[in-house]
Amino acid sequence: MNIYLPIAEMSVNAALLLGLGGAVGFLSGLFGVGGGFLLTPLLIFLGVPTSVAVGTGSMQILASSVSGAMAQYRRNNVDVKMGMVLVAGGVVGSFIGVSLMRILRQMGQFELFVSLCYVTFLGAVGALMLIESVGSIQRQRSGQPVPTRQTGQHSWVHGLPFKMRFHRSKLYISAVPPAMIGAFVGFMAAIMGVGGGFVMVPAMIYLLRVPTSVVIGTSLFQIVFVMAVTTLLQAIENKSVDVVLALILIVGGVVGAQFGAAAGGKLKGEQLRFMLAALVLLVCLRIAWDLMVTPAEIFSIGPLIGGGL
Amino acid sequence: MMRSAIIGVMACLWLALNMVQASAQEAEASPPPNLPPPTVVTPPLPPMETVEADISTRSLEVTTGFTGHEIVVFGAIDNSQAPKDDAGSYYDVVVVVEGTPFPIVARRKSEVGGVWMNTSSITFNSVPSYYAIASSKPIEEIAGPAVLERHAIGFRHIKMMPAGNSGAGLKDSQLAAFRSAVIRLKQRKDLYVLEPEGVDFVGRSLFRSTIALPANIPVGPLVARTYLFRDGEVVSAHIARVTLHRAGIERLVHNFAFVYPASYGLIAVIIAVLSGLLASVLFRRKTA
């Protein structure tokens, strides 16, 4: 059954979209990630305009993160104060990202910029995860103990001004680094249509030294609010949020995530991380390939966007 | 059913027109009584042929379930001089269906440091969103380029002007490359369609042509121009219109998003939050 998407202005098979949402939902349930980094490129491959894929992605991520964030909040796994600082930064970053997106679309360089962002971030994160998971799988095989993270170390992060006390995280640090991290993630969210958990979680653990128990909850807290703001800004500035498309993806994603979570329980953490790293690198390589290989058609046409060049 | 009904309507229309025409001829034929009889008897010149046409539908709704639509452009040649049952040997008919012109940007990629990126672009002021040509035989065989150009028939003769100083530094050959790229890309999206044998004659004066509108056709009015050719010249032309407009949920969502973007965004956020919460409630009950 074909369905006409009102904002993407194209007719797509609804079953295909449901399946796509379901598959991405399955993987996100399996790995415990948002899945935006898979969904947005897949929508672009399907022929959805890049701007609509990115804008609609933020709405889908909002829906898929909200229940997780509520659950974490109920279990008291959210450092609300830290979350607020991250959100404040995130809103600024999102605003910059959405505005930059409009300018880049007028210049005709938005698709290129999105692809370069994807290649850079997915390449770096995927490579780091791959190295880490292979290392820990090897250590386990050879019977060595997995080194635990040392706490109480001080880094350059602790020398900055505007110190704040984050009770839940048992931290007394400057508000600048969390705000910067939040802003960076908000910017990525707007440009790439991702939640940004894959950057925020490691940054909170390694840079801010937030206890792992509150990292997931706090990052979900940030994602929910920043995604809500991003969805709103995308709708206003770029008119690139397709509610019909998002709803189909949400329905598929919710169902898929249930199966994914069940399947994920049967696999070991290191194995999951290795598979996720491989998947991330695969998406990265695919996008890089499209950038570098000589295109079959070097011309493209598009509508004139707001005022022209 | 539809097809035979349309042909029936066309036949009635044609009969009625012929009768009117015939009575008009009779009136002309009787000369005024007080004029002297003409010395040289010249055979009376046959009246000029004219073409009349219409579209099977006047308005089309683009709804959430829109997957494209076929329209039929049909018409009749009045005062057809063609031998019985063979209008095709005497006349040619070209039907051009054109959408609203829009400004578009065409971009060209080139390799910069191993990466393919858009490096040059040109803005065309007005390019028809949709352009279909159906003809009784390939248009090049019907008329010469000058005639086709005058009536903007054929992809080569689509009016496409670069906007302002856009493309000022480009050579003619580069401009031509952009032009042909626009046509090629539109053709690939089924928005520019060429049907060199898309007009069928029925008897000595009726004709019909089926034109497929794709699902991705931009909404707006479509103009169907019908040309009657004889010996490579246009002897008559007729214009008919069909309007595509958004309807149903499709229309509601699209208009809302563009007219009230802030409210639309807010509703999108609420929908996302509610559906996320609803999902977690549903699945918690199931697993519990």
Coordinates of C-alpha atoms in Angstrom, one line a residue:
Chain A
M1 CA 0.0 0.0 0.0
N2 CA 1.4 3.3 -1.1
I3 CA 1.1 6.4 1.1
Y4 CA 1.7 10.0 0.0
L5 CA 3.9 11.8 2.5
P6 CA 2.7 15.4 2.8
I7 CA 6.0 17.1 3.5
A8 CA 8.5 14.8 1.7
E9 CA 6.0 15.1 -1.2
M10 CA 6.5 11.6 -2.4
S11 CA 4.6 8.4 -2.5
V12 CA 6.2 5.5 -0.6
N13 CA 5.2 2.0 0.2
A14 CA 3.8 2.1 3.8
A15 CA 4.9 -1.5 4.5
L16 CA 8.4 -0.7 3.5
L17 CA 8.5 2.2 5.9
L18 CA 7.0 0.1 8.7
G19 CA 9.7 -2.5 8.0
L20 CA 12.4 0.1 8.0
G21 CA 11.2 1.5 11.3
G22 CA 10.9 -2.0 12.7
A23 CA 14.4 -3.0 11.6
V24 CA 16.0 0.2 13.1
G25 CA 13.9 -0.3 16.2
F26 CA 15.1 -3.9 16.5
L27 CA 18.8 -2.8 16.3
S28 CA 18.3 0.1 18.7
G29 CA 16.6 -2.3 21.2
L30 CA 19.4 -4.8 20.6
F31 CA 22.2 -2.4 21.2
G32 CA 20.5 0.0 23.5
V33 CA 21.1 3.0 21.1
G34 CA 18.8 5.5 19.6
G35 CA 19.2 4.4 16.1
G36 CA 19.1 7.8 14.5
F37 CA 22.4 7.2 12.9
L38 CA 20.9 4.3 11.0
L39 CA 17.5 5.7 10.3
T40 CA 18.5 9.1 8.8
P41 CA 20.9 7.6 6.2
L42 CA 18.4 4.8 5.3
L43 CA 15.6 7.4 4.7
I44 CA 18.0 9.3 2.4
F45 CA 18.9 6.1 0.5
L46 CA 15.1 5.6 0.0
G47 CA 14.9 9.0 -1.7
V48 CA 13.5 11.1 1.1
P49 CA 15.0 14.6 0.8
T50 CA 18.0 14.9 3.2
S51 CA 16.4 17.9 5.1
V52 CA 13.1 16.0 5.6
A53 CA 15.0 12.8 6.7
V54 CA 16.9 14.9 9.3
G55 CA 13.9 16.9 10.5
T56 CA 11.6 13.9 10.8
G57 CA 14.4 11.8 12.4
S58 CA 14.4 14.2 15.4
M59 CA 10.7 13.6 15.9
Q60 CA 11.1 9.8 15.8
I61 CA 14.0 10.0 18.3
L62 CA 11.9 12.1 20.6
A63 CA 9.2 9.4 20.6
S64 CA 11.6 6.5 21.1
S65 CA 13.5 8.2 23.9
V66 CA 10.6 9.6 26.0
S67 CA 9.6 6.3 27.6
G68 CA 13.2 5.3 28.4
A69 CA 13.8 8.7 30.0
M70 CA 10.6 8.4 32.1
A71 CA 11.7 5.0 33.3
Q72 CA 15.2 6.2 34.2
Y73 CA 13.7 9.2 36.0
R74 CA 11.4 7.0 38.1
R75 CA 14.4 4.9 39.1
N76 CA 16.2 8.1 40.2
N77 CA 18.9 7.6 37.6
V78 CA 18.8 11.2 36.3
D79 CA 21.0 14.0 37.5
V80 CA 18.5 16.7 36.8
K81 CA 20.9 19.6 37.5
M82 CA 23.5 18.1 35.1
G83 CA 20.7 17.4 32.7
M84 CA 19.5 21.0 32.8
V85 CA 23.0 22.3 32.0
L86 CA 23.3 19.8 29.1
V87 CA 19.8 20.9 27.8
A88 CA 20.7 24.6 28.0
G89 CA 23.8 23.9 25.9
G90 CA 21.8 21.6 23.6
V91 CA 19.2 24.2 22.8
V92 CA 21.9 26.7 21.8
G93 CA 23.6 24.0 19.7
S94 CA 20.3 22.9 18.1
F95 CA 19.5 26.5 17.2
I96 CA 22.9 27.0 15.5
G97 CA 22.5 23.7 13.7
V98 CA 19.0 24.4 12.3
S99 CA 20.1 27.9 11.2
L100 CA 23.3 26.5 9.5
M101 CA 21.1 23.9 7.8
R102 CA 19.0 26.6 6.2
I103 CA 22.1 28.4 4.9
L104 CA 23.7 25.2 3.6
R105 CA 20.5 24.2 1.8
Q106 CA 20.5 27.5 0.0
M107 CA 24.1 27.0 -1.0
G108 CA 23.4 23.5 -2.2
Q109 CA 26.0 22.1 0.2
F110 CA 23.7 20.6 2.9
E111 CA 23.9 17.0 1.6
L112 CA 27.7 17.1 1.4
F113 CA 28.0 18.5 4.9
V114 CA 25.7 15.9 6.4
S115 CA 27.6 13.1 4.6
L116 CA 30.9 14.5 5.9
C117 CA 29.6 14.8 9.5
Y118 CA 28.4 11.2 9.3
V119 CA 31.7 9.9 7.9
T120 CA 33.7 11.7 10.5
F121 CA 31.6 10.8 13.6
L122 CA 30.7 7.3 12.7
G123 CA 34.2 6.6 11.6
A124 CA 35.8 7.9 14.8
V125 CA 33.2 6.4 17.2
G126 CA 33.0 3.1 15.3
A127 CA 36.8 2.7 15.2
L128 CA 37.1 3.5 19.0
M129 CA 34.3 1.0 19.8
L130 CA 35.8 -1.7 17.6
I131 CA 39.3 -1.3 19.2
E132 CA 37.7 -1.3 22.7
S133 CA 35.5 -4.3 22.2
V134 CA 38.1 -6.4 20.4
G135 CA 40.5 -5.6 23.3
S136 CA 38.1 -6.7 26.0
I137 CA 37.1 -9.9 24.1
Q138 CA 40.8 -10.8 23.8
R139 CA 41.4 -10.0 27.5
Q140 CA 38.5 -12.2 28.5
R141 CA 39.8 -15.1 26.3
S142 CA 43.2 -14.9 27.9
G143 CA 41.7 -14.7 31.3
Q144 CA 43.1 -11.3 32.3
P145 CA 40.9 -9.2 34.6
V146 CA 39.1 -6.3 32.8
P147 CA 40.7 -3.1 34.1
T148 CA 38.2 -1.0 36.0
R149 CA 38.0 2.7 35.6
Q150 CA 40.0 4.7 38.1
T151 CA 38.0 7.4 39.9
G152 CA 39.1 10.6 41.6
Q153 CA 41.5 11.6 38.9
H154 CA 41.7 15.2 38.0
S155 CA 42.0 16.5 34.5
W156 CA 42.0 19.8 32.7
V157 CA 38.2 19.8 33.0
H158 CA 38.5 20.5 36.7
G159 CA 40.4 23.8 36.3
L160 CA 37.6 25.7 34.6
P161 CA 35.5 28.5 36.2
F162 CA 31.7 28.5 37.0
K163 CA 32.0 25.5 39.3
M164 CA 28.7 23.9 40.2
R165 CA 27.9 21.1 42.6
F166 CA 26.1 18.1 41.0
H167 CA 24.8 16.1 44.0
R168 CA 23.4 13.2 42.1
S169 CA 26.7 12.7 40.2
K170 CA 28.8 13.5 43.3
L171 CA 30.7 16.0 41.3
Y172 CA 31.9 19.6 41.9
I173 CA 33.0 20.8 38.4
S174 CA 32.7 23.7 36.1
A175 CA 29.4 24.1 34.2
V176 CA 31.3 24.9 31.0
P177 CA 32.3 21.4 29.9
P178 CA 28.7 19.9 30.3
A179 CA 27.3 23.0 28.5
M180 CA 29.8 22.6 25.7
I181 CA 29.1 18.9 25.4
G182 CA 25.3 19.6 25.4
A183 CA 25.8 22.3 22.7
F184 CA 27.8 20.0 20.5
V185 CA 25.3 17.2 20.8
G186 CA 22.4 19.6 20.0
F187 CA 24.3 20.8 17.0
M188 CA 24.8 17.3 15.7
A189 CA 21.2 16.4 16.5
A190 CA 20.0 19.2 14.2
I191 CA 22.4 18.6 11.4
M192 CA 22.5 14.8 11.3
G193 CA 19.1 13.8 12.7
V194 CA 20.6 11.7 15.5
G195 CA 20.1 11.8 19.3
G196 CA 23.8 12.0 19.9
G197 CA 23.9 9.5 22.7
F198 CA 26.9 7.8 21.1
V199 CA 29.0 11.0 21.6
M200 CA 27.4 12.2 24.9
V201 CA 27.7 9.0 26.9
P202 CA 31.5 8.5 26.3
A203 CA 32.0 12.3 26.9
M204 CA 30.2 12.2 30.2
I205 CA 32.0 9.1 31.3
Y206 CA 35.6 10.0 30.3
L207 CA 35.6 13.8 30.3
L208 CA 33.2 14.6 33.1
R209 CA 33.6 11.4 35.1
V210 CA 29.9 11.1 35.8
P211 CA 29.1 7.8 37.5
T212 CA 27.9 5.2 35.0
S213 CA 24.7 4.7 36.9
V214 CA 23.4 8.1 36.0
V215 CA 25.0 8.5 32.6
I216 CA 22.3 6.8 30.5
G217 CA 19.4 8.4 32.4
T218 CA 20.9 11.9 32.2
S219 CA 21.8 11.6 28.5
L220 CA 18.2 10.4 27.7
F221 CA 16.9 13.4 29.7
Q222 CA 19.0 15.7 27.5
I223 CA 18.0 13.9 24.3
V224 CA 14.2 14.2 25.1
F225 CA 14.3 18.0 25.7
V226 CA 16.8 18.8 22.9
M227 CA 14.9 16.6 20.4
A228 CA 11.6 18.4 21.3
V229 CA 13.3 21.8 20.7
T230 CA 14.9 20.5 17.5
T231 CA 11.7 19.2 16.1
L232 CA 10.0 22.5 16.8
L233 CA 12.9 24.5 15.2
Q234 CA 13.0 22.3 12.2
A235 CA 9.3 22.7 11.7
I236 CA 9.6 26.5 11.9
E237 CA 12.9 27.1 10.1
N238 CA 13.1 24.4 7.5
K239 CA 9.5 23.0 7.3
S240 CA 11.1 19.6 7.2
V241 CA 9.2 17.6 9.8
D242 CA 6.8 15.0 8.2
V243 CA 4.4 13.9 10.8
V244 CA 2.9 11.1 8.6
L245 CA 6.4 9.7 7.9
A246 CA 7.4 10.0 11.6
L247 CA 4.2 8.2 12.9
I248 CA 4.8 5.2 10.6
L249 CA 8.4 5.0 11.7
I250 CA 7.5 5.3 15.3
V251 CA 4.9 2.5 15.1
G252 CA 7.5 0.2 13.4
G253 CA 10.3 1.3 15.8
V254 CA 8.3 0.7 19.0
V255 CA 7.4 -2.9 17.9
G256 CA 10.9 -3.6 16.6
A257 CA 12.6 -2.4 19.8
Q258 CA 10.7 -4.9 21.9
F259 CA 12.1 -7.8 19.9
G260 CA 15.5 -6.2 19.8
A261 CA 15.7 -5.8 23.6
A262 CA 14.7 -9.4 24.1
A263 CA 17.3 -10.6 21.6
G264 CA 20.0 -8.3 23.2
G265 CA 19.5 -10.0 26.6
K266 CA 20.9 -13.3 25.1
L267 CA 24.2 -11.7 23.9
K268 CA 27.3 -10.7 25.9
G269 CA 28.1 -7.0 26.2
E270 CA 31.4 -7.2 24.3
Q271 CA 29.8 -9.1 21.5
L272 CA 27.1 -6.5 21.2
R273 CA 29.6 -3.7 21.2
F274 CA 31.7 -5.4 18.5
M275 CA 28.6 -5.9 16.3
L276 CA 27.5 -2.3 16.9
A277 CA 31.0 -1.1 16.0
A278 CA 30.9 -3.1 12.8
L279 CA 27.4 -1.7 11.9
V280 CA 28.5 1.9 12.6
L281 CA 31.6 1.4 10.4
L282 CA 29.5 -0.2 7.6
V283 CA 27.2 2.8 7.5
C284 CA 30.2 5.2 7.6
L285 CA 31.9 3.3 4.7
R286 CA 28.7 3.3 2.6
I287 CA 28.3 7.1 3.0
A288 CA 32.0 7.6 2.3
W289 CA 31.7 5.4 -0.8
D290 CA 28.9 7.6 -2.2
L291 CA 31.0 10.7 -1.7
M292 CA 34.1 9.4 -3.4
V293 CA 32.8 7.2 -6.3
T294 CA 32.2 9.1 -9.6
P295 CA 28.4 9.7 -9.6
A296 CA 26.4 8.3 -12.5
E297 CA 24.7 11.7 -12.7
I298 CA 26.7 14.8 -11.9
F299 CA 23.7 17.1 -12.2
S300 CA 20.9 17.6 -9.7
I301 CA 17.9 19.8 -9.5
G302 CA 16.0 21.2 -6.6
P303 CA 13.6 23.9 -5.7
L304 CA 14.7 27.4 -5.0
I305 CA 14.9 27.9 -1.3
G306 CA 14.0 31.1 0.5
G307 CA 15.5 34.1 -1.3
G308 CA 18.2 32.1 -3.3
L309 CA 21.9 32.7 -3.0
Chain B
M1 CA -17.0 1.5 -18.8
M2 CA -15.4 4.9 -18.4
R3 CA -13.7 4.5 -21.8
S4 CA -16.9 3.7 -23.8
A5 CA -18.8 6.4 -21.9
I6 CA -16.1 9.0 -23.0
I7 CA -16.2 7.8 -26.6
G8 CA -20.0 8.0 -26.5
V9 CA -19.9 11.6 -25.2
M10 CA -17.3 12.5 -27.8
A11 CA -19.4 11.0 -30.6
C12 CA -22.5 12.9 -29.5
L13 CA -20.5 16.1 -29.2
W14 CA -19.1 15.7 -32.7
L15 CA -22.5 14.9 -34.2
A16 CA -24.1 18.0 -32.6
L17 CA -21.2 20.2 -33.8
N18 CA -21.5 18.9 -37.4
M19 CA -25.2 19.6 -37.5
V20 CA -24.7 23.2 -36.4
Q21 CA -21.9 23.5 -39.0
A22 CA -24.1 22.0 -41.7
S23 CA -27.0 24.4 -41.1
A24 CA -24.5 27.3 -41.2
Q25 CA -23.1 26.1 -44.5
E26 CA -26.7 26.0 -46.0
A27 CA -27.3 29.5 -45.0
E28 CA -24.1 30.7 -46.7
A29 CA -24.8 28.7 -49.8
S30 CA -28.0 30.5 -50.8
P31 CA -26.8 33.7 -52.6
P32 CA -28.5 37.1 -52.1
P33 CA -31.2 37.3 -54.8
N34 CA -30.4 40.8 -56.3
L35 CA -26.8 40.1 -57.2
P36 CA -25.9 39.2 -60.8
P37 CA -24.9 35.6 -61.2
P38 CA -21.1 35.1 -61.2
T39 CA -19.5 34.7 -64.6
V40 CA -16.7 32.3 -63.5
V41 CA -17.9 29.4 -61.3
T42 CA -15.1 28.6 -58.8
P43 CA -15.5 25.5 -56.6
P44 CA -16.5 26.7 -53.1
L45 CA -13.4 26.6 -50.7
P46 CA -13.9 24.1 -47.9
P47 CA -14.3 25.8 -44.5
M48 CA -11.1 25.8 -42.3
E49 CA -10.7 22.9 -40.0
T50 CA -10.8 23.7 -36.3
V51 CA -10.0 21.5 -33.3
E52 CA -11.8 21.3 -30.1
A53 CA -10.7 19.2 -27.1
D54 CA -11.4 18.5 -23.5
I55 CA -9.9 16.5 -20.6
S56 CA -11.7 13.6 -19.0
T57 CA -11.6 15.3 -15.6
R58 CA -11.6 19.0 -14.5
S59 CA -10.0 18.6 -11.1
L60 CA -8.0 15.9 -9.4
E61 CA -7.5 15.5 -5.7
V62 CA -4.1 14.6 -4.3
T63 CA -4.8 12.7 -1.1
T64 CA -2.7 10.5 1.2
G65 CA -3.5 7.6 -1.1
F66 CA -2.6 9.4 -4.3
T67 CA -0.5 7.1 -6.6
G68 CA -0.8 9.0 -9.8
H69 CA -3.7 9.3 -12.3
E70 CA -4.4 8.9 -16.0
I71 CA -6.2 11.7 -17.8
V72 CA -7.7 11.4 -21.2
V73 CA -7.4 14.4 -23.6
F74 CA -10.0 13.9 -26.3
G75 CA -11.4 16.0 -29.1
A76 CA -12.7 16.4 -32.5
I77 CA -11.6 18.0 -35.8
D78 CA -14.5 20.1 -37.2
N79 CA -14.8 20.2 -41.0
S80 CA -12.5 17.3 -41.4
Q81 CA -11.4 16.9 -45.0
A82 CA -9.9 13.5 -44.3
P83 CA -11.2 10.4 -46.1
K84 CA -13.6 8.3 -44.1
D85 CA -12.0 6.5 -41.2
D86 CA -8.5 7.8 -41.8
A87 CA -7.9 11.2 -40.1
G88 CA -4.3 10.1 -39.4
S89 CA -3.3 10.2 -43.1
Y90 CA -4.4 13.8 -43.4
Y91 CA -3.9 15.4 -40.0
D92 CA -1.6 15.3 -37.1
V93 CA -2.6 16.1 -33.6
V94 CA -0.2 17.1 -30.8
V95 CA -1.3 17.4 -27.2
V96 CA 1.0 19.2 -24.7
V97 CA 0.1 19.1 -21.1
E98 CA 2.1 21.6 -19.0
G99 CA 2.2 22.2 -15.3
T100 CA 2.8 25.5 -13.5
P101 CA 6.2 27.0 -14.1
F102 CA 8.5 27.1 -11.0
P103 CA 11.9 28.5 -10.4
I104 CA 14.5 25.7 -9.9
V105 CA 18.1 25.4 -9.1
A106 CA 20.3 23.0 -11.2
R107 CA 23.6 22.0 -9.7
R108 CA 26.6 20.3 -11.1
K109 CA 29.1 18.2 -9.1
S110 CA 32.8 17.9 -9.7
E111 CA 35.6 16.2 -7.8
V112 CA 37.3 18.4 -5.2
G113 CA 40.1 16.6 -3.2
G114 CA 38.6 13.1 -3.8
V115 CA 35.1 14.1 -2.8
W116 CA 32.3 14.9 -5.2
M117 CA 30.5 18.1 -4.4
N118 CA 28.3 20.7 -6.0
T119 CA 30.6 23.3 -7.5
S120 CA 28.4 25.2 -10.0
S121 CA 24.8 26.0 -10.1
I122 CA 22.3 27.9 -12.2
T123 CA 18.8 29.2 -11.3
F124 CA 16.2 28.9 -14.0
N125 CA 13.4 31.4 -13.6
S126 CA 10.5 29.3 -14.7
V127 CA 10.6 25.7 -15.6
P128 CA 7.3 23.8 -16.1
S129 CA 6.8 21.4 -13.2
Y130 CA 5.3 18.9 -15.6
Y131 CA 5.5 18.6 -19.3
A132 CA 4.0 15.8 -21.4
I133 CA 3.8 15.7 -25.2
A134 CA 1.6 13.1 -26.9
S135 CA 1.4 13.2 -30.7
S136 CA 0.0 11.1 -33.5
K137 CA 3.6 10.6 -34.8
P138 CA 7.0 11.8 -33.7
I139 CA 6.9 15.6 -33.5
E140 CA 10.0 16.0 -35.7
E141 CA 8.1 14.3 -38.5
I142 CA 5.1 16.6 -38.0
A143 CA 6.6 20.0 -38.3
G144 CA 9.9 21.9 -38.7
P145 CA 11.8 23.3 -35.7
A146 CA 10.6 26.8 -36.3
V147 CA 7.0 25.9 -36.0
L148 CA 7.7 23.7 -32.9
E149 CA 9.7 26.6 -31.4
R150 CA 6.9 29.1 -32.0
H151 CA 4.4 27.0 -30.1
A152 CA 6.8 25.7 -27.5
I153 CA 6.3 22.1 -28.5
G154 CA 9.0 19.6 -27.5
F155 CA 11.6 19.4 -24.8
R156 CA 14.0 21.4 -26.9
H157 CA 11.6 24.3 -27.0
I158 CA 10.6 24.5 -23.4
K159 CA 11.0 28.0 -22.3
M160 CA 13.8 27.9 -19.7
M161 CA 15.6 31.2 -18.9
P162 CA 18.4 31.6 -16.4
A163 CA 17.4 34.0 -13.6
G164 CA 19.1 37.4 -13.3
N165 CA 22.9 37.1 -13.4
S166 CA 22.7 33.4 -12.6
G167 CA 25.0 31.5 -14.9
A168 CA 26.5 34.7 -16.2
G169 CA 30.0 33.2 -16.3
L170 CA 28.9 30.1 -18.1
K171 CA 29.6 29.4 -21.8
D172 CA 26.7 28.5 -24.1
S173 CA 27.8 24.9 -24.1
Q174 CA 27.7 24.7 -20.3
L175 CA 24.3 26.4 -20.2
A176 CA 23.1 23.8 -22.7
A177 CA 24.4 21.0 -20.5
F178 CA 22.4 22.4 -17.6
R179 CA 19.3 22.7 -19.7
S180 CA 19.6 19.1 -21.0
A181 CA 20.3 17.9 -17.4
V182 CA 17.1 19.5 -16.2
I183 CA 15.1 17.8 -18.9
R184 CA 16.9 14.4 -18.3
L185 CA 16.3 14.5 -14.5
K186 CA 12.7 15.5 -15.0
Q187 CA 12.2 12.7 -17.5
R188 CA 13.7 10.2 -15.0
K189 CA 11.1 11.3 -12.4
D190 CA 8.4 10.8 -15.0
L191 CA 7.6 14.5 -14.9
Y192 CA 8.6 15.1 -18.5
V193 CA 7.0 12.6 -20.8
L194 CA 7.2 12.0 -24.5
E195 CA 4.6 9.8 -26.2
P196 CA 5.4 10.0 -29.9
E197 CA 2.5 7.8 -30.8
G198 CA 0.2 8.8 -27.9
V199 CA -2.6 10.3 -29.9
D200 CA -5.1 7.8 -31.6
F201 CA -7.6 8.8 -34.2
V202 CA -11.1 7.4 -34.1
G203 CA -12.8 7.7 -37.5
R204 CA -12.3 10.8 -39.6
S205 CA -12.4 13.4 -36.9
L206 CA -12.2 12.1 -33.4
F207 CA -9.0 11.6 -31.4
R208 CA -8.0 10.7 -27.9
S209 CA -4.8 10.5 -25.9
T210 CA -4.1 9.0 -22.5
I211 CA -1.6 10.8 -20.4
A212 CA -0.2 9.4 -17.1
L213 CA 0.2 11.8 -14.3
P214 CA 2.8 10.3 -11.9
A215 CA 2.4 10.2 -8.1
N216 CA 5.1 12.9 -7.6
I217 CA 3.4 15.5 -9.9
P218 CA 3.5 18.9 -8.2
V219 CA 0.0 20.2 -7.4
G220 CA -1.4 23.1 -9.3
P221 CA -3.2 23.8 -12.6
L222 CA -2.3 21.8 -15.7
V223 CA -2.9 23.3 -19.1
A224 CA -3.5 20.9 -22.1
R225 CA -2.8 22.6 -25.4
T226 CA -4.1 20.6 -28.4
Y227 CA -2.7 21.5 -31.9
L228 CA -4.1 20.4 -35.2
F229 CA -1.4 20.1 -37.9
R230 CA -1.8 19.8 -41.7
D231 CA 1.2 19.7 -43.9
G232 CA 3.5 20.8 -41.2
E233 CA 1.5 23.9 -40.2
V234 CA -0.7 24.5 -37.2
V235 CA -4.2 25.0 -38.6
S236 CA -6.0 25.2 -35.2
A237 CA -5.3 25.0 -31.5
H238 CA -7.4 24.6 -28.4
I239 CA -6.7 25.0 -24.7
A240 CA -8.3 23.0 -21.9
R241 CA -7.4 22.9 -18.2
V242 CA -7.3 20.5 -15.3
T243 CA -6.5 21.4 -11.7
L244 CA -4.7 19.2 -9.2
H245 CA -5.3 20.2 -5.6
R246 CA -4.4 18.7 -2.3
A247 CA -7.3 17.1 -0.4
G248 CA -8.0 15.2 2.8
I249 CA -5.3 14.6 5.5
E250 CA -2.6 15.3 2.9
R251 CA -4.0 18.9 2.4
L252 CA -4.6 19.4 6.0
V253 CA -1.0 18.4 7.1
H254 CA 0.7 20.2 4.3
N255 CA -1.2 23.5 4.7
F256 CA -0.9 23.5 8.4
A257 CA 2.9 22.9 8.2
F258 CA 3.4 25.8 5.9
V259 CA 0.9 28.3 7.2
Y260 CA 1.4 27.7 11.0
P261 CA 4.8 26.2 11.3
A262 CA 5.2 26.9 15.0
S263 CA 1.8 25.2 15.9
Y264 CA 2.6 22.4 13.6
G265 CA 6.0 21.9 15.3
L266 CA 4.3 21.9 18.7
I267 CA 1.8 19.4 17.6
A268 CA 4.5 17.2 16.2
V269 CA 6.3 17.3 19.6
I270 CA 3.1 16.4 21.4
I271 CA 2.3 13.5 19.0
A272 CA 5.8 12.2 19.5
V273 CA 5.7 12.3 23.3
L274 CA 2.2 10.8 23.5
S275 CA 3.0 8.0 21.1
G276 CA 6.2 7.2 22.9
L277 CA 4.4 7.1 26.3
L278 CA 1.5 5.1 24.8
A279 CA 3.9 2.6 23.4
S280 CA 5.6 2.1 26.8
V281 CA 2.3 1.6 28.6
L282 CA 1.1 -0.9 26.0
F283 CA 4.2 -3.0 26.1
R284 CA 4.6 -2.9 29.9
R285 CA 1.1 -4.4 30.2
K286 CA 2.0 -7.1 27.7
T287 CA 5.2 -8.1 29.3
A288 CA 3.9 -7.8 32.9

